[in-house]
Amino acid sequence: MSSEKDSNTTTPVVAPIEQRDPLPFTAQGSNVVTVPSSDEQDKASRSLESSGGDLVKPEIIAATSAPTTFPEGGFGWMVVFGAFMIQFCGFGFNFCWGVYQEHYIQENIFAGATLSQVSWVGGIGASSVFITGPFQASMVRRFGLRPVIAAGALISATGMILASFAVSLWQLYLTQGFLFGLGAGMSIFTSIAVPAQWFEKNRGLATGITVAGSGIGGASLAPLNRFIISRVGYPWALRVMGIFSVVVIMAALVCIRERIPIDRRGGPIFDFSMLKDRGFSTMYFMGLLVTFGYLTPVFLLPKYVVDLGMEPKTGATLVGIFSGVNAASRILLGLAADKFGRLRVLFLCTATGGISCYALWLNTKGLTMAVIFVIVYGINGGGFVSLFPVVAAEIIGVEKLSLAVGLLYSGNLFGNLFGTPIASAIVTASAGSYTWAIIFAGTTPILGALLLLVHCFGSNRRT
């Protein structure tokens, strides 16, 4: 009887620890994931012991319970809201740089500074957001998700407040540039992957809503910063924004909840095996190319319209329109991507954004064409931002998303650092003409889209 019982008993098989994925769960298909709770881990451990299997510590057991579907809602929407507000404060303020740049130049705040020199502040700030990307998985394992986000909020707010006391341009590089970007990146990219743990079918929509926070933040904060600057000056505008951002992000932490427990066993800072994946490499270099031109219209438009004879507040309004349209498009294109294919939609909107620089911005001589351009560019630019992490989840897998997002976005550093300064230098070298700078801004996203198109035709991966 004993031997018969033993022969009919199925012993769960647990893969050796060294073969596990870095995170304690595995994706088994497009609609299911195995997520063991603490109770299920204990039961699995006792089951293994009673059935003759090796006893494995609960914190390193993977996928021993029956698969369950993603929640597709519930508290997941609170997680989306929390991540949305973090994007609102982080990338939202980043979109306001054009307002400050125009003010610094027009009012000669830093005596003798050229447009090219001042634009480096925005470039450093935008690129510093991505510096910690490859290291964030290790930081989260060591310190936890919320502490990393909170530390980032404090660092970025400190950068904004210290910038209000800057008396030379190099001090602005370190504060409104480097410190702000460093802290914002710690908050933004640490939180951006969490909603994906709660959604599968509606992942594009959830991620679109999350990253729409930056667009809505830009739409709200650009006119607000212009208003505060006109009333009390730019130093107090920076201080108000610093205090506002840290308060909002700290409150948003209440909504940030991981569905997948953090694996404290450690792992590689860089998972170089991802670079061997053709899809990941394509996305990495596509992002690198696109970001050389992506923010150039946003940062240069306030100065561009002033050079056309318009009021400074018009530039801030255009940035606000761009940000608002950009935010709405992230949600709508997220829905479209869920239905028509994420890589396909990403290609179309990225290519169209670049083409709009040729077709519309080059022909902008008045307010009407400027508004049309920011609407068209904002719609398509939103797709690049919203679908980048979604495509990462699809290509790399949710189980490696925290590593993939950081490493994937690290390629954006170079474009964000050098893109706008290069375009500004082109304007200066062209005696104030924006023609070749606009061509530069339109060419880089088109090249990135073509790279993605090559991948789509050459891969059998279903998108």
CSV table of C-alpha atoms in Angstrom, one decimal, residues 204-410:
chain,number,residue,atom,x,y,z
A,204,GLY,CA,-1.4,49.4,-22.8
A,205,LEU,CA,-4.3,51.5,-21.3
A,206,ALA,CA,-3.0,51.3,-17.8
A,207,THR,CA,0.5,52.3,-18.8
A,208,GLY,CA,-0.9,55.0,-21.1
A,209,ILE,CA,-2.8,56.6,-18.2
A,210,THR,CA,0.3,56.3,-16.0
A,211,VAL,CA,2.7,58.1,-18.4
A,212,ALA,CA,-0.1,60.6,-19.3
A,213,GLY,CA,0.8,62.2,-16.0
A,214,SER,CA,3.9,63.8,-17.5
A,215,GLY,CA,1.8,65.3,-20.3
A,216,ILE,CA,-0.9,66.6,-18.1
A,217,GLY,CA,1.8,67.8,-15.7
A,218,GLY,CA,3.4,69.8,-18.5
A,219,ALA,CA,0.1,71.2,-19.6
A,220,SER,CA,-0.7,72.3,-16.1
A,221,LEU,CA,2.7,73.4,-14.9
A,222,ALA,CA,4.1,75.3,-17.9
A,223,PRO,CA,1.4,78.0,-17.8
A,224,LEU,CA,1.5,78.0,-14.0
A,225,ASN,CA,5.3,78.5,-13.9
A,226,ARG,CA,5.0,81.3,-16.5
A,227,PHE,CA,2.4,82.9,-14.2
A,228,ILE,CA,4.4,82.6,-11.0
A,229,ILE,CA,7.6,83.9,-12.8
A,230,SER,CA,5.7,86.9,-14.0
A,231,ARG,CA,4.3,87.6,-10.5
A,232,VAL,CA,7.2,86.8,-8.1
A,233,GLY,CA,10.2,85.9,-10.2
A,234,TYR,CA,11.8,82.7,-11.3
A,235,PRO,CA,13.5,81.9,-7.9
A,236,TRP,CA,10.2,81.6,-6.1
A,237,ALA,CA,8.7,79.7,-9.0
A,238,LEU,CA,11.5,77.1,-8.5
A,239,ARG,CA,11.0,77.0,-4.7
A,240,VAL,CA,7.2,76.6,-5.0
A,241,MET,CA,7.7,73.8,-7.6
A,242,GLY,CA,10.2,72.0,-5.4
A,243,ILE,CA,7.9,72.0,-2.3
A,244,PHE,CA,4.9,71.1,-4.4
A,245,SER,CA,6.6,68.1,-6.0
A,246,VAL,CA,7.9,66.5,-2.8
A,247,VAL,CA,4.5,66.8,-1.1
A,248,VAL,CA,2.6,65.3,-4.0
A,249,ILE,CA,5.0,62.4,-4.5
A,250,MET,CA,5.1,61.5,-0.8
A,251,ALA,CA,1.3,61.4,-0.8
A,252,ALA,CA,1.2,59.3,-3.9
A,253,LEU,CA,3.3,56.6,-2.2
A,254,VAL,CA,0.2,55.5,-0.4
A,255,CYS,CA,-1.1,54.2,-3.7
A,256,ILE,CA,2.1,52.4,-4.8
A,257,ARG,CA,1.7,48.7,-4.0
A,258,GLU,CA,3.6,45.9,-5.6
A,259,ARG,CA,1.7,42.8,-6.4
A,260,ILE,CA,4.9,40.8,-6.9
A,261,PRO,CA,7.1,40.5,-3.8
A,262,ILE,CA,10.6,42.0,-4.1
A,263,ASP,CA,13.3,39.3,-4.6
A,264,ARG,CA,16.0,40.2,-2.0
A,265,ARG,CA,18.5,37.7,-3.3
A,266,GLY,CA,20.2,40.2,-5.5
A,267,GLY,CA,21.0,39.9,-9.1
A,268,PRO,CA,23.0,41.5,-11.9
A,269,ILE,CA,23.2,45.3,-12.1
A,270,PHE,CA,23.1,44.9,-15.9
A,271,ASP,CA,21.4,41.9,-17.4
A,272,PHE,CA,23.5,41.7,-20.6
A,273,SER,CA,21.6,38.7,-21.8
A,274,MET,CA,18.9,41.2,-22.8
A,275,LEU,CA,21.2,42.7,-25.4
A,276,LYS,CA,21.3,39.4,-27.2
A,277,ASP,CA,17.6,39.6,-27.8
A,278,ARG,CA,17.0,41.2,-31.2
A,279,GLY,CA,13.8,42.9,-30.2
A,280,PHE,CA,15.4,44.4,-27.1
A,281,SER,CA,18.4,45.7,-29.0
A,282,THR,CA,16.2,47.2,-31.6
A,283,MET,CA,14.2,49.0,-29.0
A,284,TYR,CA,17.3,50.2,-27.2
A,285,PHE,CA,18.8,51.8,-30.3
A,286,MET,CA,15.5,53.1,-31.5
A,287,GLY,CA,15.0,54.9,-28.2
A,288,LEU,CA,18.6,56.3,-28.5
A,289,LEU,CA,17.8,57.8,-31.9
A,290,VAL,CA,14.4,59.1,-31.2
A,291,THR,CA,15.4,61.0,-28.1
A,292,PHE,CA,17.9,63.1,-30.0
A,293,GLY,CA,14.9,64.9,-31.5
A,294,TYR,CA,12.0,64.2,-29.3
A,295,LEU,CA,12.3,67.1,-26.8
A,296,THR,CA,13.8,69.6,-29.3
A,297,PRO,CA,10.4,71.1,-30.4
A,298,VAL,CA,9.2,71.4,-26.7
A,299,PHE,CA,12.4,73.1,-25.6
A,300,LEU,CA,12.9,75.4,-28.6
A,301,LEU,CA,9.3,76.5,-29.4
A,302,PRO,CA,9.1,79.2,-26.6
A,303,LYS,CA,12.2,80.9,-28.0
A,304,TYR,CA,11.1,80.2,-31.6
A,305,VAL,CA,7.8,82.0,-31.3
A,306,VAL,CA,9.4,84.9,-29.6
A,307,ASP,CA,11.8,85.2,-32.5
A,308,LEU,CA,8.7,85.3,-34.8
A,309,GLY,CA,7.4,88.3,-32.8
A,310,MET,CA,4.9,86.6,-30.5
A,311,GLU,CA,4.6,87.2,-26.7
A,312,PRO,CA,6.6,85.0,-24.3
A,313,LYS,CA,3.4,83.7,-22.8
A,314,THR,CA,2.5,82.3,-26.2
A,315,GLY,CA,5.4,79.9,-26.0
A,316,ALA,CA,4.2,78.7,-22.6
A,317,THR,CA,0.7,78.2,-23.9
A,318,LEU,CA,2.0,76.1,-26.8
A,319,VAL,CA,4.0,73.9,-24.4
A,320,GLY,CA,0.8,73.5,-22.4
A,321,ILE,CA,-1.2,72.5,-25.5
A,322,PHE,CA,1.5,70.1,-26.5
A,323,SER,CA,1.6,68.5,-23.1
A,324,GLY,CA,-2.2,68.2,-22.8
A,325,VAL,CA,-2.6,66.7,-26.3
A,326,ASN,CA,0.4,64.5,-25.5
A,327,ALA,CA,-1.2,63.2,-22.3
A,328,ALA,CA,-4.5,62.4,-24.0
A,329,SER,CA,-2.8,60.6,-26.9
A,330,ARG,CA,-0.9,58.4,-24.5
A,331,ILE,CA,-4.1,57.0,-23.2
A,332,LEU,CA,-5.8,56.7,-26.6
A,333,LEU,CA,-2.7,55.2,-28.3
A,334,GLY,CA,-2.4,52.8,-25.4
A,335,LEU,CA,-5.9,51.5,-26.2
A,336,ALA,CA,-5.0,51.4,-29.9
A,337,ALA,CA,-1.9,49.4,-29.2
A,338,ASP,CA,-3.8,46.8,-27.2
A,339,LYS,CA,-6.0,46.3,-30.2
A,340,PHE,CA,-3.8,46.7,-33.3
A,341,GLY,CA,-0.4,45.7,-32.0
A,342,ARG,CA,2.1,47.7,-29.8
A,343,LEU,CA,5.1,47.7,-32.1
A,344,ARG,CA,3.0,48.7,-35.1
A,345,VAL,CA,1.4,51.6,-33.3
A,346,LEU,CA,4.7,52.7,-31.9
A,347,PHE,CA,6.3,52.7,-35.4
A,348,LEU,CA,3.4,54.8,-36.9
A,349,CYS,CA,3.3,57.5,-34.3
A,350,THR,CA,7.1,57.8,-34.1
A,351,ALA,CA,7.4,58.2,-37.9
A,352,THR,CA,4.5,60.6,-38.1
A,353,GLY,CA,6.0,62.8,-35.3
A,354,GLY,CA,9.2,63.1,-37.3
A,355,ILE,CA,7.4,63.9,-40.6
A,356,SER,CA,5.3,66.6,-38.8
A,357,CYS,CA,8.6,68.5,-38.1
A,358,TYR,CA,9.2,68.6,-41.9
A,359,ALA,CA,5.7,69.3,-43.0
A,360,LEU,CA,4.5,71.6,-40.3
A,361,TRP,CA,7.2,73.1,-38.1
A,362,LEU,CA,9.3,74.1,-41.1
A,363,ASN,CA,6.3,76.0,-42.5
A,364,THR,CA,5.3,77.7,-39.2
A,365,LYS,CA,5.3,81.4,-39.6
A,366,GLY,CA,2.4,82.3,-37.3
A,367,LEU,CA,0.3,81.2,-34.4
A,368,THR,CA,-2.2,79.0,-36.3
A,369,MET,CA,0.4,76.8,-37.9
A,370,ALA,CA,2.3,76.6,-34.6
A,371,VAL,CA,-0.9,75.3,-32.8
A,372,ILE,CA,-1.5,72.8,-35.6
A,373,PHE,CA,2.1,71.5,-35.3
A,374,VAL,CA,2.1,71.1,-31.5
A,375,ILE,CA,-1.2,69.2,-31.7
A,376,VAL,CA,0.0,66.8,-34.4
A,377,TYR,CA,3.4,66.4,-32.8
A,378,GLY,CA,1.9,66.0,-29.4
A,379,ILE,CA,-0.5,63.3,-30.5
A,380,ASN,CA,2.3,61.2,-32.1
A,381,GLY,CA,5.0,62.0,-29.5
A,382,GLY,CA,2.7,60.6,-26.8
A,383,GLY,CA,2.8,57.2,-28.4
A,384,PHE,CA,6.5,57.0,-28.1
A,385,VAL,CA,6.5,57.7,-24.4
A,386,SER,CA,3.5,55.5,-23.5
A,387,LEU,CA,4.4,52.5,-25.6
A,388,PHE,CA,8.1,52.3,-24.8
A,389,PRO,CA,7.6,50.5,-21.4
A,390,VAL,CA,4.7,48.5,-22.8
A,391,VAL,CA,6.8,47.1,-25.6
A,392,ALA,CA,9.5,46.4,-23.1
A,393,ALA,CA,7.1,44.2,-21.1
A,394,GLU,CA,6.0,42.4,-24.3
A,395,ILE,CA,9.5,41.7,-25.6
A,396,ILE,CA,11.4,41.0,-22.4
A,397,GLY,CA,8.6,39.7,-20.2
A,398,VAL,CA,6.9,41.0,-17.1
A,399,GLU,CA,9.2,38.9,-14.9
A,400,LYS,CA,12.2,40.9,-16.0
A,401,LEU,CA,10.5,44.3,-16.5
A,402,SER,CA,12.2,46.1,-13.6
A,403,LEU,CA,15.6,45.3,-15.1
A,404,ALA,CA,14.5,45.8,-18.7
A,405,VAL,CA,12.9,49.2,-18.2
A,406,GLY,CA,16.0,50.6,-16.5
A,407,LEU,CA,18.4,49.3,-19.1
A,408,LEU,CA,16.2,50.1,-22.0
A,409,TYR,CA,15.7,53.7,-20.9
A,410,SER,CA,19.4,54.2,-20.2
